[in-house]
Coordinates of C-alpha atoms in Angstrom, one line a residue:
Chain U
X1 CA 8.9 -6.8 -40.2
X2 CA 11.7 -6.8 -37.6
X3 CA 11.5 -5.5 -34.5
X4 CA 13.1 -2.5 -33.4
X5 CA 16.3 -3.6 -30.8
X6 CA 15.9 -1.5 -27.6
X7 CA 19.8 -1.0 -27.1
X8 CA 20.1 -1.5 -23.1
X9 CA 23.7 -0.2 -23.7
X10 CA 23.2 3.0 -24.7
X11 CA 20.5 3.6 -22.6
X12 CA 21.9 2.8 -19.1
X13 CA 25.2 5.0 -20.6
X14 CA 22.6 7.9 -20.7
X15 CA 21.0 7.6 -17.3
X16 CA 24.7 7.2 -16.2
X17 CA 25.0 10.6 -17.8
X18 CA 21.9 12.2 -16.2
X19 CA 22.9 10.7 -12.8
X20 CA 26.6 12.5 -13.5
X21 CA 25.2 15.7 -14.7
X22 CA 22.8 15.6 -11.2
X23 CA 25.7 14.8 -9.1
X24 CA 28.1 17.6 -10.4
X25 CA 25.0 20.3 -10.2
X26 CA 24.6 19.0 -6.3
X27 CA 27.9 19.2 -5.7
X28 CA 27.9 22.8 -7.2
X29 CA 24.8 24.3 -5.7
X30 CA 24.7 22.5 -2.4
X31 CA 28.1 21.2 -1.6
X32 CA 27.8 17.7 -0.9
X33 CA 28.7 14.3 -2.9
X34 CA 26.6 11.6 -3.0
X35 CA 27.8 8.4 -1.5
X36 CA 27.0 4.8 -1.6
X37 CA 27.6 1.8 0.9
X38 CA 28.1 -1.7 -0.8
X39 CA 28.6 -4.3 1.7
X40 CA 29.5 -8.2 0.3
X41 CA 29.5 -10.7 2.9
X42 CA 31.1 -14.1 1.8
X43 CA 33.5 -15.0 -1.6
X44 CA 30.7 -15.5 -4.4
X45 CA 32.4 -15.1 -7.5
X46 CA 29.2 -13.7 -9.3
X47 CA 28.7 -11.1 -5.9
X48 CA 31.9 -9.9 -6.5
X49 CA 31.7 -9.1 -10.0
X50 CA 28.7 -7.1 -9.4
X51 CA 29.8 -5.5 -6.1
X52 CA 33.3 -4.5 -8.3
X53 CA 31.3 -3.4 -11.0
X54 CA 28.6 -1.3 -8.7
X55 CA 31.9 0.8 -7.0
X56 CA 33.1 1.4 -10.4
X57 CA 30.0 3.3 -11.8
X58 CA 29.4 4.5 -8.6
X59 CA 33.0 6.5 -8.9
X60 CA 32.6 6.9 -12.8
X61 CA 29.7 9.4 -12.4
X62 CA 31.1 11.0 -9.4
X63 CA 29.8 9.7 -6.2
X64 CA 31.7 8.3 -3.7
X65 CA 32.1 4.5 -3.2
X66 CA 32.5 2.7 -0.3
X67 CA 32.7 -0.9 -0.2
X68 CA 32.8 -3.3 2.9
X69 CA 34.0 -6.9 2.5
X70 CA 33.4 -9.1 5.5
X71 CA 34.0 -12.6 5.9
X72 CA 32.0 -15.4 5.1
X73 CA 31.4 -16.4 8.5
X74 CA 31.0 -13.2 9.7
X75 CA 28.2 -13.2 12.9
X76 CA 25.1 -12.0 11.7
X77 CA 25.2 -9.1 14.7
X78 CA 28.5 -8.0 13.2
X79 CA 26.3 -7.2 9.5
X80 CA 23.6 -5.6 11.6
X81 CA 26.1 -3.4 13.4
X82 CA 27.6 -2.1 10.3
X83 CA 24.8 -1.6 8.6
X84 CA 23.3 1.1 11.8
X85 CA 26.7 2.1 11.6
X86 CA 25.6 3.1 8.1
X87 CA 22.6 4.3 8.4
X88 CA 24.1 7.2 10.7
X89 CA 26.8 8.2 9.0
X90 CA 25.7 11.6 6.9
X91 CA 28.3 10.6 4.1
X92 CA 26.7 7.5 3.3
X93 CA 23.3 8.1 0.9
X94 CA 22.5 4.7 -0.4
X95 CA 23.3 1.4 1.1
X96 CA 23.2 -2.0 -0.6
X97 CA 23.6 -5.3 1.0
X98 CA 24.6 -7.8 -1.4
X99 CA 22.6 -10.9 -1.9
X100 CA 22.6 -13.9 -1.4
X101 CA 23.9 -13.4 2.0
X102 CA 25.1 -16.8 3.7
X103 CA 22.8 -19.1 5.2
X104 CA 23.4 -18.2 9.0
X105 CA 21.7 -15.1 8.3
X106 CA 18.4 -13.9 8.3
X107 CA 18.4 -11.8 5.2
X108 CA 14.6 -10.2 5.8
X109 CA 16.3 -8.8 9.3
X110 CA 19.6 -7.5 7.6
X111 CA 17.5 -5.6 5.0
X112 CA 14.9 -4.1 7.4
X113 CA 17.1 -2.7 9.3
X114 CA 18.3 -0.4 6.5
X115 CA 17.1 2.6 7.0
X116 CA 14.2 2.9 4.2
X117 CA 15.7 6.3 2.4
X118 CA 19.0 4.8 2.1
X119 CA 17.5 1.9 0.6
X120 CA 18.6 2.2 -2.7
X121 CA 17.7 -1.8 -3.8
X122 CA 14.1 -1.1 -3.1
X123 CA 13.5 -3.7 -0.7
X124 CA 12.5 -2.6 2.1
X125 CA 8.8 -3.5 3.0
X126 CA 8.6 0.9 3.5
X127 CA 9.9 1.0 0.3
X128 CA 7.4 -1.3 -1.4
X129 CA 4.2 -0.3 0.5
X130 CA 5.5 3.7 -0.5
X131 CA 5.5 2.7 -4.2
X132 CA 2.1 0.9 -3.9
X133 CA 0.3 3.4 -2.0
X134 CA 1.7 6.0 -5.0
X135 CA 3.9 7.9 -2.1
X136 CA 7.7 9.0 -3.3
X137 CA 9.5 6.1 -2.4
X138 CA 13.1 4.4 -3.8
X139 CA 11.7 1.3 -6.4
X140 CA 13.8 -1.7 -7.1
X141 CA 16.0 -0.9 -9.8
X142 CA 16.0 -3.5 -12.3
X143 CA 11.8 -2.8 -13.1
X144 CA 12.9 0.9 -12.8
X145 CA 15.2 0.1 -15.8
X146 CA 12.8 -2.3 -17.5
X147 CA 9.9 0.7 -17.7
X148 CA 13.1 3.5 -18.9
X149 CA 13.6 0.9 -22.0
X150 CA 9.8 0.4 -22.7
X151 CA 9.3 4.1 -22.8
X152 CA 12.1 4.7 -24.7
X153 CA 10.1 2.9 -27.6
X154 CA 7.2 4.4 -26.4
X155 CA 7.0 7.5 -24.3
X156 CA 3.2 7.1 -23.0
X157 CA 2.8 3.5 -21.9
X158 CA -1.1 4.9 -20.5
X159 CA -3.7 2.5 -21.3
X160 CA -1.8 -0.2 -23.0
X161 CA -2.1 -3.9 -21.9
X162 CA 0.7 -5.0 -19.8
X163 CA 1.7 -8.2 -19.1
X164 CA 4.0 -9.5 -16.4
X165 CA 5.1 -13.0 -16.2
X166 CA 6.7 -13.9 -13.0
X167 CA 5.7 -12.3 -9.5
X168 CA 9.4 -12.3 -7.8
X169 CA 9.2 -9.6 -5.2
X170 CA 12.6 -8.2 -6.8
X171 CA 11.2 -7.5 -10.3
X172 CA 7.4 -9.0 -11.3
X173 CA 5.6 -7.6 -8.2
X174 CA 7.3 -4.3 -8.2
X175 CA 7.1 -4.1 -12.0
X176 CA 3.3 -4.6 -11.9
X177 CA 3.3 -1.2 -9.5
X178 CA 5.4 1.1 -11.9
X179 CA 3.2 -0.3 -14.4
X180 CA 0.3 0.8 -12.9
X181 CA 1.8 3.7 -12.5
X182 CA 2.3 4.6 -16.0
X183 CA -1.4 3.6 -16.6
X184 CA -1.2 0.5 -18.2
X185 CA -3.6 -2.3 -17.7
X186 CA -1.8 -4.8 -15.9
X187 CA -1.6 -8.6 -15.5
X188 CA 0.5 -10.3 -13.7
X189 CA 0.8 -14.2 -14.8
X190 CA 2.8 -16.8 -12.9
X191 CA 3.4 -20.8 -12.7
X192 CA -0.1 -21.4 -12.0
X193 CA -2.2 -19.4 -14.8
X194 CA -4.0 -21.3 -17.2
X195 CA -3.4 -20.9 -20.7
X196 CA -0.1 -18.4 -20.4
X197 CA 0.4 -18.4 -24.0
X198 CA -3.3 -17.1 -24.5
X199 CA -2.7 -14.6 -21.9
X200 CA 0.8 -13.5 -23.7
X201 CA -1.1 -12.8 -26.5
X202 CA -3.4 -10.0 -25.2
X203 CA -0.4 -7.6 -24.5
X204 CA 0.5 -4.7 -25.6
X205 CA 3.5 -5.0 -23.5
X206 CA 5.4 -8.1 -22.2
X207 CA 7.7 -8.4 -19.6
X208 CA 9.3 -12.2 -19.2
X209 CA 10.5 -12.0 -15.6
X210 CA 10.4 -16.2 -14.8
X211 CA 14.5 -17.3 -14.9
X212 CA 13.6 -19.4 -17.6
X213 CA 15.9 -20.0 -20.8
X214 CA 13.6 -18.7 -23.6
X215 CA 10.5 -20.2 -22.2
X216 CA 8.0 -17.5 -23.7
X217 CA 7.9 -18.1 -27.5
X218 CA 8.0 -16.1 -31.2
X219 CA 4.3 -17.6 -31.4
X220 CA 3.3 -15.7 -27.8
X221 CA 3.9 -12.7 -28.9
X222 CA 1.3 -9.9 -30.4
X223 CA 2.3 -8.1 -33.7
X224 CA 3.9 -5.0 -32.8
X225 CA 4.7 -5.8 -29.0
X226 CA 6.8 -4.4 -26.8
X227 CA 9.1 -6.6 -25.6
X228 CA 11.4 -6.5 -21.9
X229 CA 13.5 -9.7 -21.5
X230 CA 14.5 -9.5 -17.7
X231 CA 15.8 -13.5 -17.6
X232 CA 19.2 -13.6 -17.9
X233 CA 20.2 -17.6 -18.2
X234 CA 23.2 -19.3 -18.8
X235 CA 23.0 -22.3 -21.6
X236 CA 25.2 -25.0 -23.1
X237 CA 25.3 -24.5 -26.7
X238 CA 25.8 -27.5 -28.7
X239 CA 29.3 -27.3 -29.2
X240 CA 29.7 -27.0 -25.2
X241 CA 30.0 -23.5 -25.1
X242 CA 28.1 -21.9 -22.9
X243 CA 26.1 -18.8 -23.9
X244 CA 23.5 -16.2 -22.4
X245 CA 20.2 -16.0 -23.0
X246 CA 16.9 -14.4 -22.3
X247 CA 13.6 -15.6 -21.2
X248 CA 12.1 -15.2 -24.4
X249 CA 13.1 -17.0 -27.6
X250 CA 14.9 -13.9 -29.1
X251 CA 14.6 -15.1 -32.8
X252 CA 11.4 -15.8 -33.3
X253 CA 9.9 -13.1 -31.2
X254 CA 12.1 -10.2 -32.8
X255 CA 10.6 -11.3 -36.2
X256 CA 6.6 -10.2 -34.5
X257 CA 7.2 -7.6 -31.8
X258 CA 7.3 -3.9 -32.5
X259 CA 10.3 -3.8 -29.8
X260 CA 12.6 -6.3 -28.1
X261 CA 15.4 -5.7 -25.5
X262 CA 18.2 -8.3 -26.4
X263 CA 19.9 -10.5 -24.1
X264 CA 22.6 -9.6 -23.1
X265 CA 23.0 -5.8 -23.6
X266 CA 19.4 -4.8 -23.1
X267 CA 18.0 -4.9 -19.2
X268 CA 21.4 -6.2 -17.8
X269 CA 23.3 -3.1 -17.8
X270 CA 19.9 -0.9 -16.8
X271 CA 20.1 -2.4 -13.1
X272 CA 23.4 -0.9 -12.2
X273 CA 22.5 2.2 -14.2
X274 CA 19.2 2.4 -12.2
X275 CA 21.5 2.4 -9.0
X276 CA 23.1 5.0 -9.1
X277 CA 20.1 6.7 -10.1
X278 CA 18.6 5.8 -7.0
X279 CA 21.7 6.8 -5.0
X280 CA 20.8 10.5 -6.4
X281 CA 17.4 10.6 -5.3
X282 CA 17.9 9.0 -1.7
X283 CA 20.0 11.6 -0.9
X284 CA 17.6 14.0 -2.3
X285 CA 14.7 12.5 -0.2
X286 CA 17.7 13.0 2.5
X287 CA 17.6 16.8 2.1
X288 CA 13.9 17.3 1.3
X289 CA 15.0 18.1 -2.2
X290 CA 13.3 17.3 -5.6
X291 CA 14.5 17.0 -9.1
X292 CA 13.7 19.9 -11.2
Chain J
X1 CA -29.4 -20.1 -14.9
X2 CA -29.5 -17.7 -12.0
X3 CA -26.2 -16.9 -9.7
X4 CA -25.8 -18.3 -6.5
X5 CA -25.9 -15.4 -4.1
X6 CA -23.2 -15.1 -1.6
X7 CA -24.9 -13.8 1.8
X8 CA -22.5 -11.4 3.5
X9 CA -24.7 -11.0 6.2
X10 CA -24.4 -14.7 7.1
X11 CA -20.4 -15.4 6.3
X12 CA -19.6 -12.1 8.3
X13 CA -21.4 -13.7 11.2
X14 CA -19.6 -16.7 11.0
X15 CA -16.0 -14.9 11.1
X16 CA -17.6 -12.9 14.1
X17 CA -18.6 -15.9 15.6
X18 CA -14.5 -17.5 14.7
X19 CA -13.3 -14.0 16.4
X20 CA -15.2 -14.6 19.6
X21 CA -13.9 -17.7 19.9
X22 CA -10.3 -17.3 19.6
X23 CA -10.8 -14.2 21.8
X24 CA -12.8 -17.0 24.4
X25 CA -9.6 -18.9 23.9
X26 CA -6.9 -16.0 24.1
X27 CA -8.5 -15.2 27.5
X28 CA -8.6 -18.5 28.7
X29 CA -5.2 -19.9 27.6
X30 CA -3.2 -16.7 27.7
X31 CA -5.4 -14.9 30.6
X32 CA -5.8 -11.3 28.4
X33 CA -7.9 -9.5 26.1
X34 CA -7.4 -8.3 22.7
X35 CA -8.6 -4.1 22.7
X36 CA -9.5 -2.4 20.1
X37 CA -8.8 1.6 19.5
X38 CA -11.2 3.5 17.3
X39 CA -10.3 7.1 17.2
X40 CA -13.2 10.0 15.5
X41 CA -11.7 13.5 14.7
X42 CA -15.1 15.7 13.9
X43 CA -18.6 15.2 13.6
X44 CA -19.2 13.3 10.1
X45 CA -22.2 11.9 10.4
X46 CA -21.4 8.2 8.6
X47 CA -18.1 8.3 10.6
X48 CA -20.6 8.6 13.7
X49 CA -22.0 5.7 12.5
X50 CA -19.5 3.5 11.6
X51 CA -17.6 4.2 14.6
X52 CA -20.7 3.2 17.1
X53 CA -21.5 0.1 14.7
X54 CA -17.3 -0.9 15.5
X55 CA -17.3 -0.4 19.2
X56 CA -20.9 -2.3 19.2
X57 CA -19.1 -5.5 17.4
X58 CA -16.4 -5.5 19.3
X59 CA -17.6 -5.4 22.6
X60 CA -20.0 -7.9 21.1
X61 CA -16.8 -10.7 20.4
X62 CA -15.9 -10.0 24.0
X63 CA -13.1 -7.4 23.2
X64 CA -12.1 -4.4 24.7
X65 CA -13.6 -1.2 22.8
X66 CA -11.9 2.1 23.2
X67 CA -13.4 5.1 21.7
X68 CA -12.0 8.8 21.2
X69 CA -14.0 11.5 20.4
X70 CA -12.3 14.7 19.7
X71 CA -13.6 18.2 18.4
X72 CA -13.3 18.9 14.6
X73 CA -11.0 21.8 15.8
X74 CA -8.2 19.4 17.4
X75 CA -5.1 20.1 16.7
X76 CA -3.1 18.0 14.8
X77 CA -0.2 17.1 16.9
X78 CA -3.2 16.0 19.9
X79 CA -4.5 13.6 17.7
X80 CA -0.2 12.0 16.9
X81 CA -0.1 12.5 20.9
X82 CA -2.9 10.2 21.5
X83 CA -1.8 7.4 18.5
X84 CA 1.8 7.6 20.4
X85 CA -0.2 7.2 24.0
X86 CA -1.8 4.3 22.1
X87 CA 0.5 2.8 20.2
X88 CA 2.5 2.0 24.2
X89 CA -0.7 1.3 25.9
X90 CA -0.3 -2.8 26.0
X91 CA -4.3 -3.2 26.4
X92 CA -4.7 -1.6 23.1
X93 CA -4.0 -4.5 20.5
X94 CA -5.4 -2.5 17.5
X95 CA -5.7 1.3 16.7
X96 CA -8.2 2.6 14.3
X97 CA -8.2 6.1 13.0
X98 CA -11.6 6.7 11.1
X99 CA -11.2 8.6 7.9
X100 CA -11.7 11.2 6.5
X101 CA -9.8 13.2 9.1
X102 CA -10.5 17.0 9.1
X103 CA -8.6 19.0 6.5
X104 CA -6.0 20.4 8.6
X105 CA -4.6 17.2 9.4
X106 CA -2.1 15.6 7.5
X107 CA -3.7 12.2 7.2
X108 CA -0.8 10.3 6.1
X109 CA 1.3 11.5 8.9
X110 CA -1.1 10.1 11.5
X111 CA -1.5 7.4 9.8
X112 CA 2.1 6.5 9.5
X113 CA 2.6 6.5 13.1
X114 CA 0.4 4.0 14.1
X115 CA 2.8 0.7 15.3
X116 CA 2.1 -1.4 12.2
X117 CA 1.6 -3.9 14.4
X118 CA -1.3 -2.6 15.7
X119 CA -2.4 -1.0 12.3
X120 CA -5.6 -3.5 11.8
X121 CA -6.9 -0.6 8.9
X122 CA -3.6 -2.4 7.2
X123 CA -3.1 1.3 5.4
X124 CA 0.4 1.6 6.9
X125 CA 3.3 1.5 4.3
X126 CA 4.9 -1.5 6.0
X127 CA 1.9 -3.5 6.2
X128 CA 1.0 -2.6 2.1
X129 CA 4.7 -3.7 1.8
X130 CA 4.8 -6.5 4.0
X131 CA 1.2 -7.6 2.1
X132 CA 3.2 -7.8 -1.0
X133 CA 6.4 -9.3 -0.7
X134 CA 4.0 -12.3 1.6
X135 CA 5.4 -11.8 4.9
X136 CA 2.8 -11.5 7.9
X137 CA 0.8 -8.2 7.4
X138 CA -2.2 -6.6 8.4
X139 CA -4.4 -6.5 5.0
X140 CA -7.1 -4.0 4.3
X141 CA -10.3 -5.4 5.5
X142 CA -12.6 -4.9 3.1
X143 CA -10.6 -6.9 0.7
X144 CA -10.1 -9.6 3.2
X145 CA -13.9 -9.9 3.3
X146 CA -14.0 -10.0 -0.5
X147 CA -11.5 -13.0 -0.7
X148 CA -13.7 -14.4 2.1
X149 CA -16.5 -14.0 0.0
X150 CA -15.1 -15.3 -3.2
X151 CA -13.4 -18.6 -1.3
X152 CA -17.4 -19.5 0.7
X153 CA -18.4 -20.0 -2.9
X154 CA -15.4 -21.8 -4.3
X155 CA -12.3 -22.7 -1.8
X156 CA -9.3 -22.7 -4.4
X157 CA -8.8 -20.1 -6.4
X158 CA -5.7 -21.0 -8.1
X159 CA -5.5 -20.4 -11.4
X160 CA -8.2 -18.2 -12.0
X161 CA -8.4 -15.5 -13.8
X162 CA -9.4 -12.6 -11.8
X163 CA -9.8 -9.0 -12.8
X164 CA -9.9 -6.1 -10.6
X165 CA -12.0 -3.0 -11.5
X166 CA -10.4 0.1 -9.5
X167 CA -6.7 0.8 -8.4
X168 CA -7.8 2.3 -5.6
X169 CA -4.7 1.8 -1.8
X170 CA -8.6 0.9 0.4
X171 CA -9.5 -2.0 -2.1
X172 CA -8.3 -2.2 -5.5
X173 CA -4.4 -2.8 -5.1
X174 CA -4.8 -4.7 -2.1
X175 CA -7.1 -7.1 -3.7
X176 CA -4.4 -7.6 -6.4
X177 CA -1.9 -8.4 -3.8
X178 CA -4.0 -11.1 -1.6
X179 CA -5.6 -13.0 -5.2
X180 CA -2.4 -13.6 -5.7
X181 CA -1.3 -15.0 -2.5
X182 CA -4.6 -17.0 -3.7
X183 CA -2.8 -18.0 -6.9
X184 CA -4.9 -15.9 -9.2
X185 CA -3.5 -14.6 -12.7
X186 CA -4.7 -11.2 -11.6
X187 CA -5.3 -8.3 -14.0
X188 CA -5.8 -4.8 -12.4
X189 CA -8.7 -2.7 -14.5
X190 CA -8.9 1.1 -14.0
X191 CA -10.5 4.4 -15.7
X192 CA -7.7 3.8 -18.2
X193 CA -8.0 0.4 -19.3
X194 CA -9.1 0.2 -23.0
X195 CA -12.2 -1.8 -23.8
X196 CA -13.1 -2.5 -20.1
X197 CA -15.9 -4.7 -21.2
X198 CA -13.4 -7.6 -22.9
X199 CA -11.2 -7.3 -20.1
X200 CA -14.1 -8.2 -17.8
X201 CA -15.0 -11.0 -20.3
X202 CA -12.2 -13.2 -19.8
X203 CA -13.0 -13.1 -15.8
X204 CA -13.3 -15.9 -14.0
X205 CA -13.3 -13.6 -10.8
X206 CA -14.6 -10.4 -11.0
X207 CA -13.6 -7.3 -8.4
X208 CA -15.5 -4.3 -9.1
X209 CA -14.4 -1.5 -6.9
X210 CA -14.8 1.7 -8.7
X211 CA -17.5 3.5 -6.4
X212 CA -19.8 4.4 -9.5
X213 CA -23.3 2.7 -9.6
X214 CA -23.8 -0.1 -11.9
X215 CA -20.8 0.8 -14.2
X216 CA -20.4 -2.8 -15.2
X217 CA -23.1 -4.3 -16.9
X218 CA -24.3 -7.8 -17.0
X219 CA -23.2 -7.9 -20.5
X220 CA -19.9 -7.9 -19.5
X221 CA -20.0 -10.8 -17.5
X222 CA -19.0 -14.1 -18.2
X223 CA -20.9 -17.1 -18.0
X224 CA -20.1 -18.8 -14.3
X225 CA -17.9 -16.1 -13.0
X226 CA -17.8 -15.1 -9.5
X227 CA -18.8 -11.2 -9.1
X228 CA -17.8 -9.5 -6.2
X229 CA -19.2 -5.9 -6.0
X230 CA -17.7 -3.9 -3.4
X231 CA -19.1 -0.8 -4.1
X232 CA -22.1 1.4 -2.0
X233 CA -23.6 3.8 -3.9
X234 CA -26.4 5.8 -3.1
X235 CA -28.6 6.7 -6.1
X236 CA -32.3 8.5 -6.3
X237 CA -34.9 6.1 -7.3
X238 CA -37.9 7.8 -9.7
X239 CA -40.2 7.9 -6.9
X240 CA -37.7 10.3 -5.5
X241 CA -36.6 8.0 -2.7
X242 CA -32.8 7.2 -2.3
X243 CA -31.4 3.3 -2.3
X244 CA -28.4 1.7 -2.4
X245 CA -27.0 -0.2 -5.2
X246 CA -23.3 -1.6 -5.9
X247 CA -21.1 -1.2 -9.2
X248 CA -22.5 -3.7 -10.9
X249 CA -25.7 -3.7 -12.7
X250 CA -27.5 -6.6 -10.4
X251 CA -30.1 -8.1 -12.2
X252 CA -29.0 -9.0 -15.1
X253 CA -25.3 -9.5 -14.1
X254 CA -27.0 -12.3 -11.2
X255 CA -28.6 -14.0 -14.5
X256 CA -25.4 -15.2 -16.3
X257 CA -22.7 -15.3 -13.1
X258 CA -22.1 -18.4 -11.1
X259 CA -22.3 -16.3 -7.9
X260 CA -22.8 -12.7 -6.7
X261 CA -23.0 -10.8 -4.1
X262 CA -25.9 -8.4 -3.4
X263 CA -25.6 -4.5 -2.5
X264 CA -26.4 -4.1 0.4
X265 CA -25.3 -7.4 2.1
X266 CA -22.8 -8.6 0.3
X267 CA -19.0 -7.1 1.1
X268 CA -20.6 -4.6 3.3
X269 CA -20.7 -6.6 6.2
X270 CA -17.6 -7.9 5.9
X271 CA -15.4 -5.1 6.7
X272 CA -16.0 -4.7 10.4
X273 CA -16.2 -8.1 10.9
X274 CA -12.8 -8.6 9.3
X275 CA -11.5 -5.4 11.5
X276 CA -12.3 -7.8 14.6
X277 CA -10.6 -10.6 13.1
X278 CA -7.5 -8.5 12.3
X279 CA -7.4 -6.8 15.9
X280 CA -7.0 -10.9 17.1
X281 CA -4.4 -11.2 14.9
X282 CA -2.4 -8.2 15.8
X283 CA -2.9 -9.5 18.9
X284 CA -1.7 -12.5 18.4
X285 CA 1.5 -11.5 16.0
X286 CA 2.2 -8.5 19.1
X287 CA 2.3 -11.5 21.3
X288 CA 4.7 -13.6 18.8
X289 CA 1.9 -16.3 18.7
X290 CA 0.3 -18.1 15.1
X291 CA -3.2 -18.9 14.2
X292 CA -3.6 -22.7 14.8

């Protein structure tokens, strides 16, 4: 039997609804408009697609948007500057620093010195030992969109077996913690387990997290699995073309798993989604305010 | 064939004996001397304990010991007075609050106000986050003494399959986090798993950390696995007399393992001595120096 296609489209189009509906009822009952910082240092053509894309959500659901463009060469002191800049001004809710940054700066230094509730990326080491320790804290968004999908399958992920291949500290390490989290039993495989295919097997719940084209295969996966492609890989096709494609081999494991996330259209547009989500509740942690 | 047994009481004196001697060397090459901070809110009677057996070792490894007694009945902003007069004080290297603090303290509060630098507990957010995404942190001790442990029996434990029993911020997820900086696949067990037993099965390396005596049985084991049992429990023999036994059932897991370690004398010992190995190395990383 076919899997069921977990449709990353229509989901991140609801949590941009939910972030809209939160933002109109703050602006209502306590006056104030989220905003978030996006600050793209350099001319990568990829950067800038996202960093264009990002202000455009950001405005879509009703926050403001403020973008800073700065030179590639920019001095690193310059980056630092603005971003304490940011960190003080009251408008400013969320600020994202655009990776990669260029090479004559030290990345680790630019991101801790965002302040930790205005880090809406997740990055910061606060950030990550918060969500660890189980504390309320802002989680990175691409495994905060990655969980939203898997429990739109399947609302109560408690005691299933999760597997995590890849431990990148932007999506397998902090997807291991939201895992926990939701109760699952959780594994996190790598480049140097043993017998990954055997350890595929076991789960309930895979999440292929490497940045390698289709590199977890159909014959991996467990009857009835769920199913979160994170890789998002561009291939030659044989015609030259090139095309996108997951880090699972899509046709073969749709014909076992009980759920699959295609690529594209299934975690892609979650992570922008899942920003703007996190833009809402920095600015909450901001004013000592929860969701209802 | 019957386990190896890993002596705790042995290994922990070697790493005191390791500690002295970079603290020898710290004195003689850089003319000062790591202190250590141990701060006891009430009268607890283990806390008593623990705290005198601290100061004891340091002094011991040629450190400075500085202890702080203060009434149950403290108020809370005395004790955040005297971590702030602590965290400036440059002969203080590490700062130890014992836990549990009373019940009118906030414990998370005082405990994120240590300098993280000098957090050698390693409960502080930014070291649990710095832990994680591998930058130089202060880890919890006890599971420092674990890996320790594990590594005196076998050095590399890349590729292993390790399970840890318990999620718990003291031992479980911090165990996770530094087997696999050890290159472990790594698969975190809790109350929640389904079929704990099979999970423990396919262990190479087992963690158990769940504070309940002799939960996992030999049964589980598998043949030539390491077992590391951090847990202390007290239990009432049928004579009526109390003793102390781990969470794993002893005997007859020591019959099929490769190596185990005993309760008491096992992991116990290792947690102070790894909180005198971690007050150097705050020392050191306060100082901007490395380990040679």
């Amino acid at each position: 039997m076919a899997a069921f296609v977990i449709d990353g489209k229509v989901i991140a189009a609801k949590v941009r609804a939910d972030v809209a509906a939160d933002v109109a009822r703050l602006k209502e009952q306590h006056g104030f408009v989220p905003g978030l910082a996006v600050v793209l240092v350099g001319e990568d053509p990829a950067s800038k697609v996202y960093v264009r894309n990002k202000a455009q959500q950001t405005v879509e659901c009703g926050m403001q948007s403020f973008e800073f463009k700065l030179a590639e060469d920019t001095p690193e002191e310059e980056v630092l500057e603005l971003v304490r800049k940011l960190n003080a001004d009251p408008a400013v809710n969320g600020i994202l620093v655009q990776m990669p940054l260029p090479k004559h700066m030290d990345s680790n230094k630019v991101l801790e010195l965002i302040d930790p509730l205005k880090d809406v990326d997740g990055f910061h080491p606060m950030n990550v030992g918060r969500l660890s320790i189980g504390e309320r804290a802002l989680a990175p968004c691409t495994p905060v969109g990655s969980v939203i999908l898997a429990r739109s399958f399947k609302d109560d992920l408690s005691g299933l077996n999760a597997v995590v291949v890849g431990r990148s500290n932007i999506v397998g390490k902090p997807m291991a913690q939201l895992l926990l989290r939701e109760n699952c039993t959780v594994t996190i495989a790598h480049s140097r387990t043993k017998d990954l295919p055997d350890v595929v097997r076991e789960a309930d719940l895979v999440v292929a997290a490497i940045g390698k084209p289709e590199f977890v295969k159909g014959g991996w996966i467990k009857p009835g699995a769920i199913v979160i492609d994170v890789g998002i890989n561009r291939v030659l096709k044989e015609d030259g073309k090139g095309k996108i494609v997951g880090d699972v081999e899509y046709a073969a494991a749709a014909q076992v798993a009980g759920a699959i996330t295609p690529v594209p259209g299934g975690v892609g547009p979650m992570t922008i989604a899942c920003l703007l989500k996190n833009t809402v509740e920095a600015a909450l942690m901001q004013r000592g305010l929860m969701r209802a």
